[in-house]
Tab-separated table of C-alpha atoms and ligand atoms in Angstrom:
chain	number	residue	atom	x	y	z
A	1	MET	CA	-0.033	-0.011	0.007
A	2	LYS	CA	1.449	3.434	-0.919
A	3	ALA	CA	1.763	5.824	1.956
A	4	SER	CA	0.137	8.626	-0.065
A	5	SER	CA	-3.134	6.652	-0.492
A	6	VAL	CA	-3.434	5.900	3.194
A	7	GLN	CA	-3.861	9.616	4.130
A	8	GLU	CA	-6.300	10.062	1.192
A	9	ASP	CA	-8.377	6.985	2.261
A	10	VAL	CA	-8.356	8.201	5.966
A	11	PHE	CA	-9.393	11.796	4.748
A	12	GLN	CA	-12.253	10.388	2.491
A	13	ALA	CA	-13.406	8.129	5.314
A	14	GLY	CA	-13.836	11.122	7.670
A	15	VAL	CA	-11.529	9.770	10.392
A	16	ILE	CA	-10.920	11.964	13.314
A	17	GLY	CA	-9.563	11.289	16.735
A	18	ALA	CA	-12.003	9.127	18.613
A	19	GLY	CA	-10.451	9.818	21.937
A	20	GLY	CA	-11.957	13.201	22.459
A	21	ALA	CA	-10.172	16.020	20.726
A	22	GLY	CA	-11.417	15.228	17.171
A	23	PHE	CA	-8.260	16.211	15.305
A	24	PRO	CA	-8.344	15.026	11.541
A	25	THR	CA	-6.279	11.881	11.441
A	26	PHE	CA	-5.061	12.212	7.859
A	27	ILE	CA	-3.010	15.284	9.068
A	28	LYS	CA	-1.253	13.348	11.712
A	29	LEU	CA	-0.543	10.606	9.219
A	30	ARG	CA	1.380	13.064	6.966
A	31	GLY	CA	4.260	13.079	9.367
A	32	SER	CA	7.206	10.742	9.838
A	33	TYR	CA	7.738	9.092	13.207
A	34	GLU	CA	9.747	6.509	14.891
A	35	TYR	CA	7.015	5.101	17.129
A	36	VAL	CA	3.145	4.899	16.618
A	37	ILE	CA	1.370	4.222	19.860
A	38	ALA	CA	-2.168	2.866	19.941
A	39	ASN	CA	-3.594	4.488	22.992
A	40	GLY	CA	-5.883	2.206	24.941
A	41	ALA	CA	-5.251	3.779	28.334
A	42	GLU	CA	-8.796	4.832	28.768
A	43	CYS	CA	-8.240	6.852	31.947
A	44	GLU	CA	-11.524	8.595	32.524
A	45	PRO	CA	-13.347	6.829	35.416
A	46	LEU	CA	-15.859	4.259	34.441
A	47	LEU	CA	-15.558	4.391	30.810
A	48	GLN	CA	-15.147	0.993	28.966
A	49	CYS	CA	-15.477	1.443	25.183
A	50	ASP	CA	-11.765	1.281	24.432
A	51	GLN	CA	-11.207	-1.850	26.544
A	52	GLN	CA	-14.047	-3.545	24.715
A	53	VAL	CA	-12.646	-2.397	21.342
A	54	MET	CA	-9.360	-4.147	22.235
A	55	LEU	CA	-11.175	-7.195	23.361
A	56	HIS	CA	-13.608	-7.624	20.553
A	57	ASP	CA	-11.778	-6.074	17.673
A	58	ALA	CA	-8.176	-6.653	18.512
A	59	ASN	CA	-7.253	-7.635	15.038
A	60	ARG	CA	-8.507	-4.428	13.555
A	61	VAL	CA	-6.804	-2.377	16.268
A	62	VAL	CA	-3.497	-3.937	15.364
A	63	GLU	CA	-4.351	-3.627	11.579
A	64	GLY	CA	-4.951	0.117	11.927
A	65	LEU	CA	-1.774	0.469	13.913
A	66	GLU	CA	0.155	-1.276	11.178
A	67	ILE	CA	-1.320	0.924	8.441
A	68	ALA	CA	-0.362	3.979	10.426
A	69	MET	CA	3.191	2.560	10.911
A	70	THR	CA	3.437	1.920	7.167
A	71	ALA	CA	2.073	5.424	6.268
A	72	THR	CA	4.524	7.244	8.595
A	73	GLY	CA	7.516	5.163	8.180
A	74	ALA	CA	7.480	4.155	11.800
A	75	SER	CA	9.699	1.211	12.662
A	76	LYS	CA	8.072	0.375	16.002
A	77	GLY	CA	4.501	0.178	17.224
A	78	ILE	CA	3.178	-0.050	20.681
A	79	VAL	CA	-0.373	-0.907	22.006
A	80	ALA	CA	-0.583	0.805	25.445
A	81	LEU	CA	-3.388	-0.388	27.756
A	82	LYS	CA	-3.823	-1.016	31.427
A	83	LYS	CA	-2.869	-3.919	33.580
A	84	LYS	CA	-6.341	-3.828	34.815
A	85	HIS	CA	-7.657	-4.739	31.225
A	86	THR	CA	-7.129	-8.355	32.027
A	87	GLN	CA	-9.426	-9.461	29.232
A	88	ALA	CA	-8.147	-7.271	26.421
A	89	ILE	CA	-4.521	-7.927	27.132
A	90	PRO	CA	-4.485	-11.503	25.773
A	91	ALA	CA	-6.683	-10.547	22.801
A	92	ILE	CA	-4.266	-7.780	21.900
A	93	GLN	CA	-1.198	-9.910	22.502
A	94	LYS	CA	-2.637	-12.495	20.253
A	95	ALA	CA	-3.169	-10.005	17.416
A	96	VAL	CA	0.211	-8.549	17.918
A	97	LYS	CA	1.912	-11.986	17.791
A	98	ALA	CA	0.266	-12.424	14.339
A	99	SER	CA	1.645	-9.132	13.009
A	100	GLN	CA	4.618	-8.964	10.668
A	101	LYS	CA	5.488	-5.647	12.203
A	102	ALA	CA	7.646	-4.811	15.281
A	103	ILE	CA	4.761	-4.132	17.816
A	104	ASP	CA	4.953	-4.444	21.531
A	105	VAL	CA	2.226	-4.355	24.167
A	106	PHE	CA	2.843	-2.020	27.096
A	107	THR	CA	0.741	-2.135	30.202
A	108	LEU	CA	0.170	0.931	32.401
A	109	GLU	CA	-1.016	1.275	35.926
A	110	ASN	CA	-4.478	2.456	36.730
A	111	TYR	CA	-4.059	6.220	37.115
A	112	TYR	CA	-5.460	9.468	35.667
A	113	PRO	CA	-4.752	10.916	33.171
A	114	ALA	CA	-2.770	7.976	31.735
A	115	GLY	CA	-4.310	8.580	28.335
A	116	ASP	CA	-3.077	12.200	28.075
A	117	GLU	CA	-0.824	11.954	25.097
A	118	GLN	CA	2.198	13.548	26.763
A	119	VAL	CA	1.882	11.484	29.976
A	120	LEU	CA	1.474	8.333	27.811
A	121	VAL	CA	4.545	9.048	25.806
A	122	TYR	CA	6.583	9.500	28.958
A	123	GLU	CA	5.278	6.440	30.609
A	124	VAL	CA	5.818	4.203	27.527
A	125	LEU	CA	9.065	5.628	26.168
A	126	GLY	CA	10.384	7.842	28.896
A	127	ARG	CA	10.457	10.642	26.447
A	128	ILE	CA	9.243	14.185	27.635
A	129	VAL	CA	7.340	16.254	25.086
A	130	PRO	CA	8.749	19.723	25.019
A	131	GLU	CA	6.492	22.489	26.453
A	132	GLY	CA	3.869	23.543	23.997
A	133	GLY	CA	4.952	20.658	21.841
A	134	ARG	CA	3.345	17.432	20.553
A	135	PRO	CA	4.385	13.679	20.699
A	136	ALA	CA	5.746	14.245	17.122
A	137	ASP	CA	8.521	16.399	18.609
A	138	VAL	CA	9.947	13.299	20.233
A	139	GLY	CA	9.222	10.954	17.301
A	140	CYS	CA	5.917	9.619	18.324
A	141	LEU	CA	2.448	9.430	16.797
A	142	VAL	CA	-0.354	8.637	19.317
A	143	GLN	CA	-3.729	7.269	18.043
A	144	ASN	CA	-6.611	6.190	20.170
A	145	VAL	CA	-7.397	2.390	19.632
A	146	GLN	CA	-10.769	3.229	18.138
A	147	THR	CA	-9.179	5.588	15.768
A	148	CYS	CA	-7.012	2.602	14.819
A	149	VAL	CA	-10.089	0.616	14.001
A	150	HIS	CA	-11.500	3.548	11.908
A	151	ILE	CA	-8.060	3.725	10.066
A	152	ALA	CA	-8.291	-0.003	9.170
A	153	ALA	CA	-11.747	0.388	7.974
A	154	ALA	CA	-10.747	3.479	5.874
A	155	ALA	CA	-8.069	1.428	4.182
A	156	SER	CA	-10.856	-0.824	2.982
A	157	GLY	CA	-12.947	2.084	1.721
A	158	ARG	CA	-15.340	2.184	4.653
A	159	PRO	CA	-16.016	5.567	6.333
A	160	VAL	CA	-16.674	6.362	9.979
A	161	THR	CA	-20.471	5.696	10.506
A	162	GLU	CA	-20.358	4.105	13.967
A	163	ARG	CA	-18.448	3.805	17.151
A	164	LEU	CA	-18.434	2.064	20.543
A	165	LEU	CA	-19.518	4.014	23.498
A	166	SER	CA	-20.214	2.859	27.154
A	167	VAL	CA	-23.125	4.063	29.296
A	168	HIS	CA	-22.970	4.305	33.100
A	169	GLY	CA	-24.828	5.428	36.112
A	170	GLU	CA	-28.616	5.433	36.666
A	171	VAL	CA	-29.590	3.361	33.747
A	172	LYS	CA	-31.157	-0.133	34.271
A	173	GLN	CA	-28.318	-1.939	32.510
A	174	PRO	CA	-24.978	-0.161	31.922
A	175	LYS	CA	-23.772	-1.248	28.577
A	176	THR	CA	-21.142	-0.883	25.807
A	177	LEU	CA	-22.928	-0.328	22.604
A	178	LYS	CA	-22.125	0.053	18.858
A	179	VAL	CA	-23.838	3.309	17.934
A	180	PRO	CA	-24.288	5.001	14.615
A	181	ILE	CA	-22.896	8.402	14.538
A	182	GLY	CA	-25.674	10.984	15.334
A	183	THR	CA	-27.902	8.717	17.317
A	184	PRO	CA	-30.340	10.389	19.813
A	185	VAL	CA	-28.968	10.164	23.380
A	186	GLN	CA	-32.456	9.021	24.446
A	187	THR	CA	-32.206	6.097	22.024
A	188	VAL	CA	-28.904	5.087	23.565
A	189	LEU	CA	-30.364	5.330	27.159
A	190	ASP	CA	-33.579	3.326	26.008
A	191	ALA	CA	-31.129	0.586	24.761
A	192	CYS	CA	-29.809	0.374	28.368
A	193	GLY	CA	-33.336	-0.220	29.607
A	194	GLY	CA	-34.011	3.367	30.341
A	195	VAL	CA	-33.243	5.617	33.210
A	196	LYS	CA	-34.068	4.421	36.820
A	197	ILE	CA	-34.687	7.900	38.335
A	198	SER	CA	-36.818	10.955	37.313
A	199	ASP	CA	-34.563	13.727	38.141
A	200	PHE	CA	-31.287	13.243	36.266
A	201	VAL	CA	-28.644	14.925	34.111
A	202	VAL	CA	-26.482	13.282	31.346
A	203	LEU	CA	-22.855	13.899	31.167
A	204	SER	CA	-21.021	13.151	27.919
A	205	GLY	CA	-17.345	12.230	27.328
A	206	GLY	CA	-15.900	11.508	30.805
A	207	ALA	CA	-16.334	12.437	34.403
A	208	MET	CA	-13.245	14.598	34.481
A	209	MET	CA	-13.187	16.198	31.018
A	210	GLY	CA	-16.787	15.700	29.927
A	211	ARG	CA	-19.702	18.095	29.990
A	212	LEU	CA	-23.441	18.064	30.701
A	213	ILE	CA	-25.592	17.596	27.678
A	214	ASP	CA	-29.308	18.041	26.999
A	215	LEU	CA	-31.345	14.732	26.705
A	216	ASP	CA	-32.305	15.733	23.267
A	217	SER	CA	-28.618	15.808	22.159
A	218	TYR	CA	-27.018	13.288	19.736
A	219	THR	CA	-23.881	11.186	19.928
A	220	GLY	CA	-20.889	11.835	17.556
A	221	LYS	CA	-17.572	10.443	16.401
A	222	THR	CA	-15.924	11.449	19.656
A	223	THR	CA	-18.651	10.433	22.079
A	224	SER	CA	-16.855	7.813	24.251
A	225	GLY	CA	-19.334	7.483	26.929
A	226	LEU	CA	-22.599	8.781	28.713
A	227	TYR	CA	-23.122	9.082	32.410
A	228	VAL	CA	-26.558	9.389	33.937
A	229	LEU	CA	-26.402	10.921	37.335
A	230	PRO	CA	-28.956	12.232	39.730
A	231	ALA	CA	-29.413	16.012	39.207
A	232	GLY	CA	-28.242	16.589	42.790
A	233	HIS	CA	-25.055	14.519	42.503
A	234	PRO	CA	-21.991	16.478	43.569
A	235	LEU	CA	-20.310	15.849	40.236
A	236	ALA	CA	-23.468	17.087	38.334
A	237	ARG	CA	-23.620	20.165	40.516
A	238	LYS	CA	-20.040	20.941	39.855
A	239	LYS	CA	-20.394	20.464	36.205
A	240	ALA	CA	-23.423	22.681	36.251
A	241	ASP	CA	-21.633	25.685	37.864
A	242	SER	CA	-21.610	28.603	35.592
A	243	LEU	CA	-18.308	29.534	34.173
A	244	GLU	CA	-18.601	33.208	35.260
A	245	ARG	CA	-19.405	32.238	38.843
A	246	THR	CA	-16.653	29.693	38.823
A	247	LEU	CA	-14.029	32.094	37.605
A	248	LYS	CA	-15.038	34.903	39.926
A	249	ILE	CA	-14.688	32.696	42.945
A	250	ALA	CA	-11.509	31.043	41.831
A	251	LYS	CA	-9.788	34.392	41.456
A	252	PHE	CA	-10.571	35.734	44.838
A	253	ALA	CA	-10.943	32.714	47.184
A	254	CYS	CA	-7.738	30.927	46.503
A	255	GLU	CA	-5.579	30.552	49.542
A	256	GLN	CA	-2.462	29.569	47.654
A	257	CYS	CA	-2.021	26.120	49.146
A	258	SER	CA	-0.651	25.054	45.755
A	259	PHE	CA	-2.180	21.558	45.879
A	260	CYS	CA	-3.491	22.335	42.321
A	261	THR	CA	0.008	22.640	41.032
A	262	LEU	CA	1.463	19.734	42.984
A	263	PHE	CA	-0.943	17.300	41.287
A	264	CYS	CA	-0.878	18.832	37.864
A	265	PRO	CA	0.396	16.073	35.420
A	266	ARG	CA	1.935	18.592	33.128
A	267	TYR	CA	3.769	20.368	35.970
A	268	LEU	CA	4.846	16.925	37.147
A	269	LEU	CA	6.358	16.332	33.614
A	270	GLY	CA	8.492	19.200	34.266
A	271	HIS	CA	6.576	21.864	32.331
A	272	GLU	CA	6.425	25.380	33.692
A	273	LEU	CA	2.712	25.344	34.497
A	274	TYR	CA	1.656	26.509	37.839
A	275	PRO	CA	-2.168	26.976	38.255
A	276	HIS	CA	-1.845	28.398	41.763
A	277	LYS	CA	0.403	31.155	40.469
A	278	ILE	CA	-1.865	31.882	37.575
A	279	LEU	CA	-4.719	32.489	39.995
A	280	GLN	CA	-2.464	34.685	42.161
A	281	SER	CA	-1.222	36.593	39.238
A	282	VAL	CA	-4.712	37.497	37.805
A	283	GLY	CA	-6.748	37.393	40.848
A	284	TRP	CA	-5.077	39.020	43.730
A	285	GLY	CA	-4.250	42.248	42.090
A	286	ALA	CA	-0.602	41.123	41.974
A	287	GLN	CA	1.193	42.490	38.980
A	288	VAL	CA	0.337	40.225	36.121
A	289	CYS	CA	3.199	38.190	35.193
A	290	ALA	CA	3.023	37.302	31.395
A	291	GLU	CA	5.414	34.349	31.869
A	292	THR	CA	3.048	32.787	34.474
A	293	ILE	CA	-0.269	33.426	32.867
A	294	THR	CA	0.903	32.191	29.461
A	295	GLY	CA	1.668	28.938	31.178
A	296	ALA	CA	-2.079	28.266	30.695
A	297	TYR	CA	-1.002	27.226	27.229
A	298	LEU	CA	0.527	24.154	28.651
A	299	CYS	CA	-2.614	22.873	30.272
A	300	CYS	CA	-4.311	19.839	28.818
A	301	GLU	CA	-7.613	20.672	30.654
A	302	CYS	CA	-7.485	17.204	32.666
A	303	GLY	CA	-9.405	18.781	35.504
A	304	LEU	CA	-7.133	17.273	38.264
A	305	CYS	CA	-6.170	20.670	39.677
A	306	GLY	CA	-9.774	21.740	40.315
A	307	ALA	CA	-12.946	21.206	42.295
A	308	LEU	CA	-13.163	17.634	41.181
A	309	PHE	CA	-9.985	16.523	42.963
A	310	SER	CA	-7.201	18.713	44.271
A	311	CYS	CA	-8.542	22.008	45.445
A	312	PRO	CA	-9.655	21.914	49.149
A	313	LEU	CA	-11.796	25.023	48.572
A	314	SER	CA	-13.409	23.405	45.501
A	315	LEU	CA	-12.051	26.063	43.233
A	316	SER	CA	-11.578	25.549	39.530
A	317	PRO	CA	-8.209	26.657	38.295
A	318	ASP	CA	-8.718	24.027	35.539
A	319	ARG	CA	-11.784	26.040	34.224
A	320	TYR	CA	-9.856	29.232	34.615
A	321	ASN	CA	-6.905	28.076	32.759
A	322	ALA	CA	-9.177	26.872	29.877
A	323	SER	CA	-10.901	30.099	29.725
A	324	LEU	CA	-7.613	32.102	29.841
A	325	LYS	CA	-6.112	29.898	27.115
A	326	ARG	CA	-8.960	30.666	24.683
A	327	THR	CA	-8.804	34.308	25.520
A	328	MET	CA	-5.101	34.380	24.813
A	329	GLN	CA	-5.660	32.438	21.536
A	330	ALA	CA	-8.329	34.839	20.415
A	331	SER	CA	-6.109	37.786	21.171
A	332	LYS	CA	-3.276	36.088	19.266
A	333	ILE	CA	-0.929	36.165	22.193
A	334	PRO	CA	1.772	33.804	21.295
A	335	ASN	CA	2.783	30.833	23.586
A	336	PRO	CA	6.333	31.606	24.758
A	337	HIS	CA	6.773	28.295	26.452
A	338	LYS	CA	8.759	26.080	24.314
A	339	ALA	CA	11.478	24.653	26.587
A	340	LYS	CA	12.859	21.240	26.248
A	341	VAL	CA	12.657	19.581	29.494
A	342	LYS	CA	15.433	17.306	30.768
A	343	ASP	CA	13.646	15.528	33.468
A	344	VAL	CA	10.310	15.018	35.304
A	345	ARG	CA	9.643	16.507	38.738
A	346	PRO	CA	11.465	14.224	41.300
A	347	ASP	CA	8.200	13.404	43.163
A	348	ARG	CA	6.090	12.603	40.017
A	349	SER	CA	5.765	8.932	40.609
A	350	GLY	CA	4.262	9.412	44.118
A	351	ARG	CA	1.798	12.019	42.903
A	352	ARG	CA	0.045	10.038	40.204
A	353	ILE	CA	-3.726	9.790	41.051
A	354	SER	CA	-5.180	6.410	40.997
A	355	VAL	CA	-8.454	6.075	39.206
A	356	THR	CA	-9.881	4.169	42.142
A	357	THR	CA	-9.146	7.171	44.373
A	358	LEU	CA	-10.687	9.481	41.740
A	359	ILE	CA	-13.760	7.349	41.497
A	360	SER	CA	-14.159	7.704	45.236
A	361	ARG	CA	-13.510	11.404	45.309
A	362	LEU	CA	-16.066	11.842	42.589
A	363	GLY	CA	-18.758	9.870	44.277
A	364	LEU	CA	-19.011	7.185	41.557
A	365	GLU	CA	-18.223	3.998	43.430
A	366	LYS	CA	-21.901	3.091	43.213
A	367	TYR	CA	-21.592	3.181	39.378
A	368	ASP	CA	-18.308	1.384	39.022
A	369	GLN	CA	-19.666	-1.726	37.465
A	370	ALA	CA	-19.385	-3.608	34.097
A	371	ALA	CA	-20.969	-1.951	31.100
A	372	VAL	CA	-22.065	-5.171	29.226
A	373	PHE	CA	-20.877	-5.346	25.653
A	374	GLU	CA	-23.558	-5.761	22.944
A	375	SER	CA	-22.353	-6.864	19.624
A	376	TYR	CA	-25.413	-5.646	17.682
A	377	ARG	CA	-25.609	-2.261	16.045
A	378	LEU	CA	-28.193	0.089	17.446
A	379	MET	CA	-30.864	0.954	14.870
A	380	PRO	CA	-32.147	4.414	15.542
A	381	ASP	CA	-34.984	5.801	13.259
A	382	LYS	CA	-33.297	9.052	13.102
A	383	VAL	CA	-29.762	10.336	13.336
A	384	CYS	CA	-28.519	14.047	13.542
A	385	ILE	CA	-24.949	14.338	12.538
A	386	ASN	CA	-22.830	17.237	13.820
A	387	THR	CA	-20.729	18.292	10.718
A	388	ALA	CA	-18.461	20.438	12.934
A	389	GLU	CA	-17.148	17.899	15.351
A	390	HIS	CA	-13.617	17.923	14.261
A	391	ILE	CA	-10.862	20.516	14.890
A	392	GLY	CA	-10.971	22.762	11.902
A	393	GLN	CA	-13.585	24.403	9.699
A	394	PRO	CA	-17.105	22.898	9.682
A	395	ALA	CA	-17.862	20.666	6.822
A	396	VAL	CA	-20.498	21.938	4.415
A	397	PRO	CA	-23.694	19.895	3.795
A	398	ALA	CA	-23.632	18.244	0.500
A	399	VAL	CA	-27.267	17.032	0.429
A	400	LYS	CA	-30.546	18.807	0.383
A	401	MET	CA	-33.977	18.351	2.092
A	402	GLY	CA	-35.814	15.334	0.991
A	403	ASP	CA	-32.733	13.638	-0.590
A	404	ASN	CA	-32.714	9.929	-0.062
A	405	VAL	CA	-29.336	8.894	1.132
A	406	GLY	CA	-27.720	5.482	1.572
A	407	GLU	CA	-25.646	4.507	4.532
A	408	GLU	CA	-21.900	5.560	4.039
A	409	GLN	CA	-22.865	8.153	1.458
A	410	VAL	CA	-21.135	11.597	1.846
A	411	ILE	CA	-23.531	14.093	3.425
A	412	ALA	CA	-21.020	17.023	4.078
A	413	LYS	CA	-17.780	17.979	2.734
A	414	PRO	CA	-15.103	20.324	3.810
A	415	ALA	CA	-14.932	23.690	1.999
A	416	SER	CA	-11.970	23.877	-0.196
A	417	ASP	CA	-8.637	24.935	1.281
A	418	THR	CA	-9.916	24.468	4.720
A	419	LEU	CA	-8.893	22.003	7.463
A	420	GLY	CA	-11.755	19.477	7.741
A	421	VAL	CA	-13.055	16.027	6.855
A	422	PRO	CA	-16.303	14.768	5.247
A	423	TYR	CA	-19.255	13.240	7.087
A	424	HIS	CA	-21.270	10.320	5.981
A	425	ALA	CA	-24.794	8.999	6.477
A	426	SER	CA	-24.702	6.513	9.371
A	427	ILE	CA	-28.043	5.126	8.261
A	428	SER	CA	-29.970	4.991	5.124
A	429	GLY	CA	-32.994	7.276	4.927
A	430	THR	CA	-34.380	10.611	4.009
A	431	VAL	CA	-32.766	14.088	4.795
A	432	THR	CA	-35.358	15.659	6.993
A	433	ALA	CA	-33.330	18.566	8.452
A	434	ILE	CA	-30.209	20.633	7.577
A	435	GLY	CA	-28.594	23.289	9.603
A	436	LYS	CA	-25.424	25.209	9.404
A	437	HIS	CA	-23.546	22.426	11.264
A	438	PHE	CA	-25.757	19.312	11.126
A	439	VAL	CA	-27.652	17.112	8.817
A	440	GLN	CA	-30.571	15.007	10.043
A	441	ILE	CA	-31.697	11.710	8.381
A	442	SER	CA	-34.851	9.800	9.275
A	443	VAL	CA	-35.692	6.208	8.232
B	1	LIG	S1	-5.628	24.229	45.379
B	1	LIG	FE1	-7.235	25.669	45.385
B	1	LIG	S2	-6.812	26.983	47.063
B	1	LIG	FE2	-5.035	25.765	46.619
B	1	LIG	S3	-3.802	27.200	45.454
B	1	LIG	FE3	-4.987	25.922	44.020
B	1	LIG	S4	-6.783	26.989	43.571
B	1	LIG	FE4	-5.825	27.968	45.359
B	2	LIG	S1	-6.333	21.139	34.070
B	2	LIG	FE1	-5.124	21.663	35.890
B	2	LIG	S2	-4.000	19.786	36.465
B	2	LIG	FE2	-4.792	19.513	34.404
B	2	LIG	S3	-3.094	20.102	33.063
B	2	LIG	FE3	-4.432	21.955	33.398
B	2	LIG	S4	-3.512	22.991	35.101
B	2	LIG	FE4	-2.683	20.908	35.100
């Protein structure tokens, strides 16, 4: 297979990072790397879709990894998953053994955020990504395991029309389901036997980095999981806090204990990121120190420094940093932090946060149970596909109202000369609504 055709296949198939960020995969495959790491760390509490992909689709995970290695000239591949994935490990080992390529299996301890690209690269290879850099800067490409499956499908001419996601919390039966892109959240919850309580909220993505969504929302290419929580659950309440209120309190109530910094995974990697100093600089009327506040550019928004874990006052430097980062980006303030780091902080290994501890801190123990894998594909009678889910410019709808479309047909294309990917019909049906950033198809 020619390397150039892989990027084109992956572009045409609309593959984006399935792990959350949604970066177009064909761009990453244009680079050259020494290593490709298939990321199966799945560090968000409770989520189980990636471990199920590795268990039930191990061959295609490895096939996608091999294709990525060939396309980028990487001589070594690694599947990184957790020691606790006791069922997935032998499945992946078997698939790796059958490969002609130099691929290893690496097992990680159960801590958060093991799946963060920079943390993963350090754990697996001992290489530290420079400040403001990417794994590519140290010769690595990191792809989520479900993205690997999508790469393998793309190489066979099949676009992204479905993904696995896991459902947790107050549903009758927590499940891991194969869901067409754009499936109504309500349909997914119904497939889990429905919700057991009347007053609830739905959290999409992960307990730490996810966000509350409306019940009439739809799943997407990056939806890895749904949590159904009582509306009064502490996690739900923290997620529901308004950004304005959170920022106001964070700036003025901080007592500078520095716990937020001490547990920050990027600080622990040796980067000059100090959330407590950022709050001090912008909140206490202290002279604003550009070097300190631009450190927010180094934040991966994992949430560990904030109200969900570190801060004894339930402040949210994480949300503050995220907001600051967007403001600086919008104002075109450059990131001055580019240092190469020689070593991690000496106390890093003792400060890694176990997911078990995190589950307890988040009040999720009750929901820490198996999300039973279902091999069938959900059959919604309607899908609504977000055509702006990726990083880049939204794709432009390429169908019109009333069109009959077949599954896998292109329904939106990137505008010329913009960063983007096409989107495809995930079910066959009739186009019943089109918006600026969505196409709805009904059976
Ligand atoms: S942990 Fe909370 S109180 Fe302590 S320095 Fe950080 S934001 Fe301030
Ligand atoms: S969210 Fe907080 S803990 Fe996570 S990387 Fe950013 S500053 Fe560090």
